[in-house]
Short mmCIF file of C-alpha atoms in Angstrom, two decimals:
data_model
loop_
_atom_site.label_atom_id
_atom_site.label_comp_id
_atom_site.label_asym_id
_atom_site.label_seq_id
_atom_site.Cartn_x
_atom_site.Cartn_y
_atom_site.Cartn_z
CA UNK A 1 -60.97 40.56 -109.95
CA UNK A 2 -63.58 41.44 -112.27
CA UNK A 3 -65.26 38.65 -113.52
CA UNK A 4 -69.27 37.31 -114.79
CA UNK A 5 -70.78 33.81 -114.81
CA UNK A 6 -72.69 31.90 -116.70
CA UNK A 7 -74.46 29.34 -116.99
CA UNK A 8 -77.21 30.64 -114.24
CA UNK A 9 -78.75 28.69 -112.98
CA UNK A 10 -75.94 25.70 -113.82
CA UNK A 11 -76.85 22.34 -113.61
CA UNK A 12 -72.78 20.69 -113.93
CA UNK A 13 -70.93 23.09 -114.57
CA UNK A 14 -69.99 26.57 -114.08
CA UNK A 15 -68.04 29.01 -115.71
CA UNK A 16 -66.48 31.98 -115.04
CA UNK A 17 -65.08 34.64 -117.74
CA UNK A 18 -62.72 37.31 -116.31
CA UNK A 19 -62.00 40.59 -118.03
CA UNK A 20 -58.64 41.13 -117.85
CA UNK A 21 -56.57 37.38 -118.02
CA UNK A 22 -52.99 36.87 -116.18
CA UNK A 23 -50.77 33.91 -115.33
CA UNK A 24 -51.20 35.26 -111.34
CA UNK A 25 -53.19 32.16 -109.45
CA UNK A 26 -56.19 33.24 -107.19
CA UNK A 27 -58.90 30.98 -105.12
CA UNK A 28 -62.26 30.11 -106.20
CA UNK A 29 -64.76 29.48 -103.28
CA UNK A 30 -68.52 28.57 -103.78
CA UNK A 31 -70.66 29.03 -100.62
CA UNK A 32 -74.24 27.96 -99.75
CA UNK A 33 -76.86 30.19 -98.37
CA UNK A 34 -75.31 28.61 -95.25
CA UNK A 35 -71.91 30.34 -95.52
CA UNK A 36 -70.55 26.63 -96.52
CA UNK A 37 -67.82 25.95 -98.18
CA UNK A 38 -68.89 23.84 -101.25
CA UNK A 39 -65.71 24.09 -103.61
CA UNK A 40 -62.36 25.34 -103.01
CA UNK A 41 -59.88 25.31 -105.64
CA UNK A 42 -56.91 27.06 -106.94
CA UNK A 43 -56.44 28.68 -110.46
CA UNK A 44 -55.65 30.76 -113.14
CA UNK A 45 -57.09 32.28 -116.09
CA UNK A 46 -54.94 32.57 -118.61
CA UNK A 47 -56.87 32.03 -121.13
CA UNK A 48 -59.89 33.94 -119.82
CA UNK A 49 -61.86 31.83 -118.49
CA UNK A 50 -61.97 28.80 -115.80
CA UNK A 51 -64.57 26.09 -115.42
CA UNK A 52 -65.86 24.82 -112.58
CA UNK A 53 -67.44 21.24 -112.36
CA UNK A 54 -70.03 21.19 -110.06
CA UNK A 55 -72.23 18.20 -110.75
CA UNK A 56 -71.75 17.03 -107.00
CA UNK A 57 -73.51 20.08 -105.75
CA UNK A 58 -77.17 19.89 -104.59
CA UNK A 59 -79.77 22.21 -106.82
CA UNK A 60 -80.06 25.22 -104.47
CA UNK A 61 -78.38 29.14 -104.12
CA UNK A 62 -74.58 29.76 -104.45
CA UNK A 63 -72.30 32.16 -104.21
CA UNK A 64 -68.86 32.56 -106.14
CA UNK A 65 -65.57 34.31 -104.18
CA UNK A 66 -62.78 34.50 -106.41
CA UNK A 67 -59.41 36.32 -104.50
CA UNK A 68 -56.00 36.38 -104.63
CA UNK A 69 -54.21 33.23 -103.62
#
C-alpha cells in the first residue's frame, strides 16, 4: 500500500494520503521505538485519505504499518 504522511512531526493528529484509494479495509499500526503497539485500528480509504487521532500519544518517534486486514 503506497501511502505518505503528514503532518511530521504531528502533535494530534496524523494523516495518511494513499495513492491509489479502494473500498478494501486494511490495519493501521503505530509502534514506538520500543516495537509497542500504540494504535491499532481498522480502515479504509475511500476517499484517499484516513486520519489518525493521536493526541493520547507521548511526544517521541513512531512508526506507521498499514497492511491488509
Amino acid at each position: 500500500i503506497d501511502f505518505t504522511v503528514s503532518s511530521n512531526p504531528f502533535t494530534n493528529e496524523l494523516t495518511l494520503h494513499f495513492k491509489n484509494p479502494t473500498t478494501e479495509k486494511f490495519r493501521i499500526k503505530v509502534f514506538d521505538l520500543a516495537g509497542r503497539i500504540t494504535l491499532e485500528q481498522n480502515s479504509k480509504n475511500q476517499e484517499g485519505h484516513v486520519s489518525l487521532n493521536l493526541s493520547s500519544i507521548a511526544p517521541g518517534m513512531y512508526f506507521v504499518e498499514v497492511g491488509n486486514h
